[in-house]
Short mmCIF file of C-alpha atoms in Angstrom, two decimals:
data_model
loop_
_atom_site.label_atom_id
_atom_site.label_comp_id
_atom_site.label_asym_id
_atom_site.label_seq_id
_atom_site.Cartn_x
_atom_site.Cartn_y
_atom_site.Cartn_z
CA UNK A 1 5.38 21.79 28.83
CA UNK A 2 3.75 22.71 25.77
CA UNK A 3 2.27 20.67 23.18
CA UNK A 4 4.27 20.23 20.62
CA UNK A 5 7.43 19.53 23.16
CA UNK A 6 5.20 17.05 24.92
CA UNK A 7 3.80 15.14 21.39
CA UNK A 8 8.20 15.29 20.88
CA UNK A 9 8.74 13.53 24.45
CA UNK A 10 6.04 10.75 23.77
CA UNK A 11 7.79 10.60 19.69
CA UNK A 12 11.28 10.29 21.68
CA UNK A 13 9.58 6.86 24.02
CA UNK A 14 9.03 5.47 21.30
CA UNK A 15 12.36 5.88 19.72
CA UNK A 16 14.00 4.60 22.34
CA UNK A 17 11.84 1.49 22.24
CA UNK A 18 12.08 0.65 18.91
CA UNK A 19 16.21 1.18 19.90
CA UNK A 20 16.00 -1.02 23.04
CA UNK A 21 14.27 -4.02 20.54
CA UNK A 22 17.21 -3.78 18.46
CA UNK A 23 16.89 -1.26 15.94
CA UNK A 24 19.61 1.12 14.45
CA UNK A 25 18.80 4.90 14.53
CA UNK A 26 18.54 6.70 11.09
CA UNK A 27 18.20 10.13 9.53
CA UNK A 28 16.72 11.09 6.38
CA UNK A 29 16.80 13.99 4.36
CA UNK A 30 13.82 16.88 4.77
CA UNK A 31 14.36 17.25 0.80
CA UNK A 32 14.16 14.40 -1.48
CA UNK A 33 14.65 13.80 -5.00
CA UNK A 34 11.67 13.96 -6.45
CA UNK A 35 11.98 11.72 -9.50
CA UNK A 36 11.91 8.34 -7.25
CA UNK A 37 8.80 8.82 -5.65
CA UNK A 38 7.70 9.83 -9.07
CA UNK A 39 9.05 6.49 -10.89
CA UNK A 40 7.24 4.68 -7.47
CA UNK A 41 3.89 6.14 -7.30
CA UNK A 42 3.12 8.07 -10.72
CA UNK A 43 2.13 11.34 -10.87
CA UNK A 44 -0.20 11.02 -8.04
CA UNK A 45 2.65 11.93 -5.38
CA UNK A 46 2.20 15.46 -6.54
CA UNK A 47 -1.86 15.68 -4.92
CA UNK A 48 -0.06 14.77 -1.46
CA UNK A 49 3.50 16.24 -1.26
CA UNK A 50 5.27 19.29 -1.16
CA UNK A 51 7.24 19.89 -4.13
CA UNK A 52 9.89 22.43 -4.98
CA UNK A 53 12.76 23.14 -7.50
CA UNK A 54 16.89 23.17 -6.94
CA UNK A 55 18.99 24.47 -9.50
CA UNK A 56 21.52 21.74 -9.02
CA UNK A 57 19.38 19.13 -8.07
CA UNK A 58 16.15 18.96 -10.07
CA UNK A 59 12.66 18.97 -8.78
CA UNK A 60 12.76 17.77 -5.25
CA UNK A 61 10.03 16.46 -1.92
CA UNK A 62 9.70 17.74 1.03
CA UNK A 63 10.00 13.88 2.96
CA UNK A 64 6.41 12.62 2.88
CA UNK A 65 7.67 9.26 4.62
CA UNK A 66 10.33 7.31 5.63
CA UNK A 67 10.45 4.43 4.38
CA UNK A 68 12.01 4.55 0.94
CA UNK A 69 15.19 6.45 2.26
CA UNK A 70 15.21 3.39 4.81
CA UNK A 71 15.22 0.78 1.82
CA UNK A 72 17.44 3.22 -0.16
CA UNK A 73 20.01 2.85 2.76
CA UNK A 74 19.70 -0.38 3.36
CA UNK A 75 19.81 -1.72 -0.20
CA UNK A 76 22.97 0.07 -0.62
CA UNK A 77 24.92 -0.91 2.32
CA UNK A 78 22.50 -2.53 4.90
CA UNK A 79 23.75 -6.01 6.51
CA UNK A 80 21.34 -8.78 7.09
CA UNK A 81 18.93 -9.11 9.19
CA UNK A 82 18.98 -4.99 10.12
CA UNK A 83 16.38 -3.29 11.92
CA UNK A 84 16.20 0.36 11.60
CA UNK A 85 14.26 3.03 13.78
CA UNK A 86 13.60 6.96 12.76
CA UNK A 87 11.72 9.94 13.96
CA UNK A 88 11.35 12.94 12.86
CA UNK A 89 8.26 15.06 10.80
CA UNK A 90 6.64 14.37 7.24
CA UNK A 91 4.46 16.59 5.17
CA UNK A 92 1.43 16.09 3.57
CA UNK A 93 -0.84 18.14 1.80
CA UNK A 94 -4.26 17.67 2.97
CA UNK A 95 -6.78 19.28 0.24
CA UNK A 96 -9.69 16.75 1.31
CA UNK A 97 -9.17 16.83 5.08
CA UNK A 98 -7.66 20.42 5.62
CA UNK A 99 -8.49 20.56 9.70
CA UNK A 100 -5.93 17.27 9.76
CA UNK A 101 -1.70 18.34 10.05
CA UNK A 102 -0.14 18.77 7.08
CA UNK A 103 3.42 18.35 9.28
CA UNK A 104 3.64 15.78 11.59
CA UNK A 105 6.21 13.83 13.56
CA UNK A 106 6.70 9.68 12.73
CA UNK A 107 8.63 7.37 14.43
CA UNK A 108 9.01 4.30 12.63
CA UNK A 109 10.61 0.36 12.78
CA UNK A 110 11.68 -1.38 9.78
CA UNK A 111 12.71 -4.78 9.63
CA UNK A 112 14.78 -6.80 6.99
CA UNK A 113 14.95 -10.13 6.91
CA UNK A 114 15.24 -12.81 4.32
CA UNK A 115 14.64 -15.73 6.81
CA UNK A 116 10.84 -16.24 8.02
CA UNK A 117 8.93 -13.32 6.60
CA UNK A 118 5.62 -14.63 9.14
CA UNK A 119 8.00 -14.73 11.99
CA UNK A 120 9.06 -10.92 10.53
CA UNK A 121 5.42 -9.77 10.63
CA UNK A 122 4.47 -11.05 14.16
CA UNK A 123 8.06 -9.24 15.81
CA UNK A 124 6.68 -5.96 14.24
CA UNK A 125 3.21 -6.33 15.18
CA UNK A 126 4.07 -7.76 18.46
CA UNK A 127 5.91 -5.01 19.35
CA UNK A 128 3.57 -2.51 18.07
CA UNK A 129 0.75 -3.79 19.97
CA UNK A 130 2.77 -4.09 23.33
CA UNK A 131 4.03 -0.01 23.24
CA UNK A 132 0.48 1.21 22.19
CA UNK A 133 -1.53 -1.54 25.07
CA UNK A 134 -1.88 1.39 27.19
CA UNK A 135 -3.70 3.70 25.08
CA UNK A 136 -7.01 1.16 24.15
CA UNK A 137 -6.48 1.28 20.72
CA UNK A 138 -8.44 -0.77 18.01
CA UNK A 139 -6.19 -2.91 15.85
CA UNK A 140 -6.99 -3.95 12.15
CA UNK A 141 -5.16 -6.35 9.82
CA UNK A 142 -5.19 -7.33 6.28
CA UNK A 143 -3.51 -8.49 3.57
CA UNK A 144 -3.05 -7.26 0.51
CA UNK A 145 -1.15 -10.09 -0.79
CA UNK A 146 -4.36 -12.38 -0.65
CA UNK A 147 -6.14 -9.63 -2.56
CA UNK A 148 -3.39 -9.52 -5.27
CA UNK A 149 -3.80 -13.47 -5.30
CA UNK A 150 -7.55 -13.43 -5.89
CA UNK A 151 -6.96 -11.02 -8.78
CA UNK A 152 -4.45 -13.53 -10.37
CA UNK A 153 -6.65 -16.61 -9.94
CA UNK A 154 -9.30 -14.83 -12.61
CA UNK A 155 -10.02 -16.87 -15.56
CA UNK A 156 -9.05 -13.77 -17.84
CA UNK A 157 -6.47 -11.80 -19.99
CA UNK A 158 -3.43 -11.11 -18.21
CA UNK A 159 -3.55 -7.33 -19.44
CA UNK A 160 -7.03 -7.80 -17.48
CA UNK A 161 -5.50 -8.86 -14.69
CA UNK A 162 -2.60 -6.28 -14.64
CA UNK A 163 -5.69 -3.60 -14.76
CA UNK A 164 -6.74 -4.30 -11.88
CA UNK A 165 -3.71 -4.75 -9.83
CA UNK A 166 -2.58 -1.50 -11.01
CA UNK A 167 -5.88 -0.25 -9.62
CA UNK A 168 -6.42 -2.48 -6.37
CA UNK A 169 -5.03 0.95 -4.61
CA UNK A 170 -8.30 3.01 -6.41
CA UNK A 171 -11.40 0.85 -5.07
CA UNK A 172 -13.91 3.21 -7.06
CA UNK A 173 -12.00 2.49 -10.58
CA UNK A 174 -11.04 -1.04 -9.79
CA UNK A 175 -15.06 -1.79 -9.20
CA UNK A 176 -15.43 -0.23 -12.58
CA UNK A 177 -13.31 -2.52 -14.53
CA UNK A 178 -14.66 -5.78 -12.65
CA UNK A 179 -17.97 -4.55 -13.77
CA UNK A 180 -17.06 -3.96 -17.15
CA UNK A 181 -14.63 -7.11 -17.47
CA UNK A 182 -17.11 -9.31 -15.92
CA UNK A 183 -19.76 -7.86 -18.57
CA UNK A 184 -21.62 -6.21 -15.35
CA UNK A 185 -21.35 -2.93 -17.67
CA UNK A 186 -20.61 -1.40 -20.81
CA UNK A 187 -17.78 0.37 -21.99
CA UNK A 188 -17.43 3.66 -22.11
CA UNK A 189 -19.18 5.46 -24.95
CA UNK A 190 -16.27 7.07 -26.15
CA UNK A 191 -14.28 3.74 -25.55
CA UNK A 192 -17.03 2.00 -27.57
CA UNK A 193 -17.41 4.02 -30.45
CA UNK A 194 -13.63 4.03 -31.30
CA UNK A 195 -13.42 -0.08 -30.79
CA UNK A 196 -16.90 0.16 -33.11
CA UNK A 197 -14.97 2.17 -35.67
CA UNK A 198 -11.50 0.47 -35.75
CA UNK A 199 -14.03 -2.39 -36.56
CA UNK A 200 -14.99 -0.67 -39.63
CA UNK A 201 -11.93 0.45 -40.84
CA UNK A 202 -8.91 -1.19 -39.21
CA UNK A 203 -6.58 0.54 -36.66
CA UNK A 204 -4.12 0.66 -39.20
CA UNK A 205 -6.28 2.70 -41.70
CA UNK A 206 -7.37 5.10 -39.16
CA UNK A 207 -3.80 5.50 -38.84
CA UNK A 208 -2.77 5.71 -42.20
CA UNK A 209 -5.62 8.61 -42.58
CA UNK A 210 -4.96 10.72 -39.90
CA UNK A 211 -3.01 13.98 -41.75
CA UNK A 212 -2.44 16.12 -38.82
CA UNK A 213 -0.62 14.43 -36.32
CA UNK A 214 0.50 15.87 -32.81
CA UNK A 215 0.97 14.34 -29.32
CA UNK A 216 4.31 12.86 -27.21
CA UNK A 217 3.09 9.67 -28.98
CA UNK A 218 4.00 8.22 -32.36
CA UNK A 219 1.57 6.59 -34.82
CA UNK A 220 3.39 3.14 -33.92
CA UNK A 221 2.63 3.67 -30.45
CA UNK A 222 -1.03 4.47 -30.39
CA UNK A 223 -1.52 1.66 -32.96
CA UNK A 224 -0.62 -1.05 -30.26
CA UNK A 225 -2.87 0.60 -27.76
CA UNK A 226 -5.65 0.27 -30.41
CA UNK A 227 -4.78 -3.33 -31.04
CA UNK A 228 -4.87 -3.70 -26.90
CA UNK A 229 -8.53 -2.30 -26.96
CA UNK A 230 -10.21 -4.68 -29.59
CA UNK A 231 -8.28 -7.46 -28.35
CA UNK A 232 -9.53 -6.49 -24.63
CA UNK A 233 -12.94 -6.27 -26.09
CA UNK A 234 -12.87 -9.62 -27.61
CA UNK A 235 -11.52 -11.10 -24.65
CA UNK A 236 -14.33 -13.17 -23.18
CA UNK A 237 -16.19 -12.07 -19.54
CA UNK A 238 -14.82 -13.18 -16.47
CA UNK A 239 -17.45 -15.54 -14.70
CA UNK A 240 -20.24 -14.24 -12.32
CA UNK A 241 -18.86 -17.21 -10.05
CA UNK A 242 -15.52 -15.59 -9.90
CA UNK A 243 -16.34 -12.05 -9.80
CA UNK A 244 -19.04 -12.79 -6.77
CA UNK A 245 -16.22 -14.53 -4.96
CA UNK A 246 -13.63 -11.74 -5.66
CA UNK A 247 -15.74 -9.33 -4.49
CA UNK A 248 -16.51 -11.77 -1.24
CA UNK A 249 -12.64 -11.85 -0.51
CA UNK A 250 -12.53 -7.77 -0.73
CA UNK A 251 -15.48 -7.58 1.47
CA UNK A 252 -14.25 -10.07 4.22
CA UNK A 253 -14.13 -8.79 7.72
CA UNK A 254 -13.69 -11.05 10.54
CA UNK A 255 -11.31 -12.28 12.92
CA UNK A 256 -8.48 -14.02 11.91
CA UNK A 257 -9.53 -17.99 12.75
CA UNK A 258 -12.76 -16.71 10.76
CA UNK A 259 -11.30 -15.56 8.01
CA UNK A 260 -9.15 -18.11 7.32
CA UNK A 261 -12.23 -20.60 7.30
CA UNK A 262 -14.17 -18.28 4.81
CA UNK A 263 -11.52 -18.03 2.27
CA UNK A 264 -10.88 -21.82 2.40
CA UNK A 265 -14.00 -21.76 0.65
CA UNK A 266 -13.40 -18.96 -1.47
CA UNK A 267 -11.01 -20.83 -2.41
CA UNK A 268 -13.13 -23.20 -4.15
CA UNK A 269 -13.59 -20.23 -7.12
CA UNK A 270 -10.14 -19.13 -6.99
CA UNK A 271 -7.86 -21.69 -6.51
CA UNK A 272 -4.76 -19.89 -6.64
CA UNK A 273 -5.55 -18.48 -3.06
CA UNK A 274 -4.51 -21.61 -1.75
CA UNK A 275 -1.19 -20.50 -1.39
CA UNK A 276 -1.83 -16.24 0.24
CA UNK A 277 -4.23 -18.18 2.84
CA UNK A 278 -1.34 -20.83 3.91
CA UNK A 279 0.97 -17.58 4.47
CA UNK A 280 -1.90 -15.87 6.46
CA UNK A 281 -1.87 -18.99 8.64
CA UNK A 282 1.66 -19.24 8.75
CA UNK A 283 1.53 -15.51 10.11
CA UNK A 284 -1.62 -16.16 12.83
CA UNK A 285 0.74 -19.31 13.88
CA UNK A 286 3.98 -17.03 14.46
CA UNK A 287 1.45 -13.94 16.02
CA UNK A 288 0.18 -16.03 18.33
CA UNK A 289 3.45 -17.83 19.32
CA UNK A 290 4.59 -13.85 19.79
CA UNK A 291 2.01 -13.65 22.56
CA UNK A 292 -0.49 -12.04 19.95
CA UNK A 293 -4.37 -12.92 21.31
CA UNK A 294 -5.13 -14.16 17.79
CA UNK A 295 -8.55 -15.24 18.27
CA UNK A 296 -9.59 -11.80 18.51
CA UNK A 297 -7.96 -10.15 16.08
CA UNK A 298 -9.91 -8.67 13.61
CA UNK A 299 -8.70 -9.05 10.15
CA UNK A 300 -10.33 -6.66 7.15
CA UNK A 301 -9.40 -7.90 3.35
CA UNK A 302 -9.45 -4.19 2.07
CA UNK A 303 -7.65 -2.76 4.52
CA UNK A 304 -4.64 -0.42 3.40
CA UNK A 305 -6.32 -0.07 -0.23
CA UNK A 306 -6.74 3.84 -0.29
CA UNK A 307 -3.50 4.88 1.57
CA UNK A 308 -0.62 2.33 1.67
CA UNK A 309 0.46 1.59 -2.24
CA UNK A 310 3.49 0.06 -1.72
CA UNK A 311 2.46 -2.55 0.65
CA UNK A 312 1.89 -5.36 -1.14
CA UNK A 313 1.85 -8.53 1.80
CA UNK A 314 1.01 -8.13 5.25
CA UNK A 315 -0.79 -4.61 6.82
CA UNK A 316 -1.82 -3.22 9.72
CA UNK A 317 -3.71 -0.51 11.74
CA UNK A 318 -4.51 0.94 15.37
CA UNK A 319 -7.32 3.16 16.21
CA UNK A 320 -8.56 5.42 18.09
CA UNK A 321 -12.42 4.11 18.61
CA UNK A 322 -13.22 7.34 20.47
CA UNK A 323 -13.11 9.49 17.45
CA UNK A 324 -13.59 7.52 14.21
CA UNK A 325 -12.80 10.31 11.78
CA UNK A 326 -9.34 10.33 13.32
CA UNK A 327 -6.48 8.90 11.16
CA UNK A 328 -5.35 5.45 12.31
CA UNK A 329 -2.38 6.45 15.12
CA UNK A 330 -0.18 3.63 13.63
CA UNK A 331 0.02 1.68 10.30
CA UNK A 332 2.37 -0.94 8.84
CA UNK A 333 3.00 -3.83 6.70
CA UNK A 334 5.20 -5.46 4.33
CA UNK A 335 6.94 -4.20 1.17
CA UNK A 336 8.94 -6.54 -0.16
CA UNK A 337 8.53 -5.76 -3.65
CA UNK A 338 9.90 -2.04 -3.13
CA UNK A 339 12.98 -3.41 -1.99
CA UNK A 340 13.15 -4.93 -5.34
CA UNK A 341 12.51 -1.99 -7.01
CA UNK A 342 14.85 0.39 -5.13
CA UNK A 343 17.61 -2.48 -5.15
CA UNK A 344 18.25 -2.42 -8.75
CA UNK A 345 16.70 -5.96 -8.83
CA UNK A 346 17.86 -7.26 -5.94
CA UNK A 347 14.89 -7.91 -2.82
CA UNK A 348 14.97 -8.64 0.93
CA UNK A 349 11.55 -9.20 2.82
CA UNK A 350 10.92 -5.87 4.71
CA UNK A 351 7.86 -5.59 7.11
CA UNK A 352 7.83 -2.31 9.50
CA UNK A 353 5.36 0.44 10.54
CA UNK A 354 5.25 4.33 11.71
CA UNK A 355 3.44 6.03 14.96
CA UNK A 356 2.29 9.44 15.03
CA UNK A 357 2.38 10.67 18.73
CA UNK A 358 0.50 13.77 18.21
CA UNK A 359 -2.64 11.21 18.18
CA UNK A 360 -2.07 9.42 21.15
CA UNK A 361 -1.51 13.00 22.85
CA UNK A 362 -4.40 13.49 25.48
CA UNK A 363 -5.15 10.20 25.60
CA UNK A 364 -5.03 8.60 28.93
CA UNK A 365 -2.10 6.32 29.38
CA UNK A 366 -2.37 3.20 31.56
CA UNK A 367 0.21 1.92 34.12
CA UNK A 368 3.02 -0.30 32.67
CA UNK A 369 3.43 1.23 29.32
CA UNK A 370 6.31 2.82 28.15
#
């Protein structure tokens, strides 16, 4: 058998698995239009996919995931609860790492359901940790929702805050502004010379004297984003108190029981936790009643930040410890806010994850597993 029909048998295991728990099969499209993931993730889609022109239908994707045709479908017909399983290859362009695939097979679970999100999370991860047992992987959670809760509990501007959740996914610009907003660092010079001048002469007369005017932007428009800067800069610093014990939260790494203990007394600085670290123990209640050993679970604050944007609750990893430049061999988590995007305004709690296969290929397989 060669490889690449062998990595298909182990993808097709799975598939069946996820089918035996209860999941519907589903196909996607190789080509998608390109103007959702656009209106989802910005302009930065276009570093990672492959993308290419129709005639008759626009500027279109080669399928770098899954998962929003899954919430596409399902927001637009989908019964509840539905549970949905797919395999089948994604591409990625991989300009930093060009010795990993840039087209590789997935095979993924989904799982919607409005009734007990924790109970949601455990069934995934349950079920992800009993198909890959065999293969000694390393597993890794997180939660990006306690992150996103820390940020709102700042004593600060809510433009601030909306700065920073924007870039919680960018950890090298999101350590920027929490220097500069907790008064850690300057502004930049350019930044600070233009607030220095508007102080001098007014937005509005740096408006008014401006003859030659060109751009996709009208006067009107860049004078509100002037008014946004001097009222950012007058905006006072956010504590050292509260910046130490954000930066605490995003550098937490411990197992669960551990971690819920520490950010209890984060907690004391950010209040507003209170309510991310009774859902994390809601979860580590409904993991372990899954059969999850909870105890030693290792759970990493930051984890998902660089590579999964539209999680925005629960996450999770395996890895390979043998080779720790490898990508992890599974990932999931919980979107529920895409669901709310994609459904015209209308949401459903969604937790799932993917496998690549090609990973676990030449790894030894224990007796029992699938």
């Amino acid at each position: 058998m060669s490889q690449k029909a062998a990595i298909r048998s182990e993808a097709e295991r799975f598939f069946a698995a996820f089918q035996a728990a209860g999941a519907v099969a589903f196909e996607a499209d190789h080509l998608l239009p390109a103007d959702t993931l656009l209106d989802l993730y910005g302009e930065d889609i276009r570093a990672r996919a492959y993308v290419t022109y129709d005639p008759n239908r626009g500027e279109m994707m080669l399928r770098p995931d899954f998962t929003v045709p899954v919430v596409q479908r399902h927001m637009s017909d989908g019964a509840e609860p539905a549970r949905y399983s797919y395999m089948g290859e994604v591409f990625r362009k991989q300009e930093a790492s060009p010795a990993r695939a840039s087209e590789y097979l997935q095979v993924g679970y989904e799982l919607f359901d409005r009734d007990d999100p924790a109970r949601a999370d455990a069934e995934v991860f349950a079920l992800f940790t009993t198909l890959l047992a065999p293969y000694g992987l390393r597993a890794v959670t997180g939660d990006i929702g306690v992150v996103l809760a820390a940020i709102s509990a700042l004593d600060t501007t809510e433009r601030r805050k909306r700065a920073l959740r924007r870039h919680v996914w960018r950890p090298r610009r999101f350590r920027r502004l929490l220097d500069r907003f907790s008064g850690r660092s300057d502004a930049p010079a350019t930044r600070a010379a233009l607030i220095a001048q508007m102080a001098d002469l007014g937005p509005e007369a740096m408006i008014d004297a401006t003859e030659n005017w060109s751009g996709l932007r009208s006067p009107a428009d860049v004078l509100r984003r002037m008014r946004a800067l001097a009222e950012d800069d007058d905006a006072p610093s956010i504590s050292a108190a509260q910046a130490e014990a954000l930066e605490r939260v995003l550098s937490l790494r411990e197992t669960l029981p551990n971690a819920v203990a520490q950010l209890r007394d984060l907690a004391v600085d950010l209040p507003q936790i209170d309510s991310a670290i009774s859902g994390l123990v809601r979860r580590i209640e409904a993991l372990s009643a899954a059969g999850v050993a909870v105890d030693d679970l290792w759970f990493e604050a930051s984890y998902g930040r660089t590579n999964m944007e539209y999680y925005d609750g629960f996450v999770f990893g395996f890895f390979n410890e043998t080779d720790p430049h490898m990508p992890p061999v599974a990932t999931g988590g919980r979107y529920d806010a895409l669901t709310k995007i994609l459904g015209n305004g209308r949401e459903i709690a969604a937790v799932g994850g993917v496998i690549r296969p090609e990973l676990l290929h030449g790894l030894s397989r224990q007796e029992g597993g699938i």
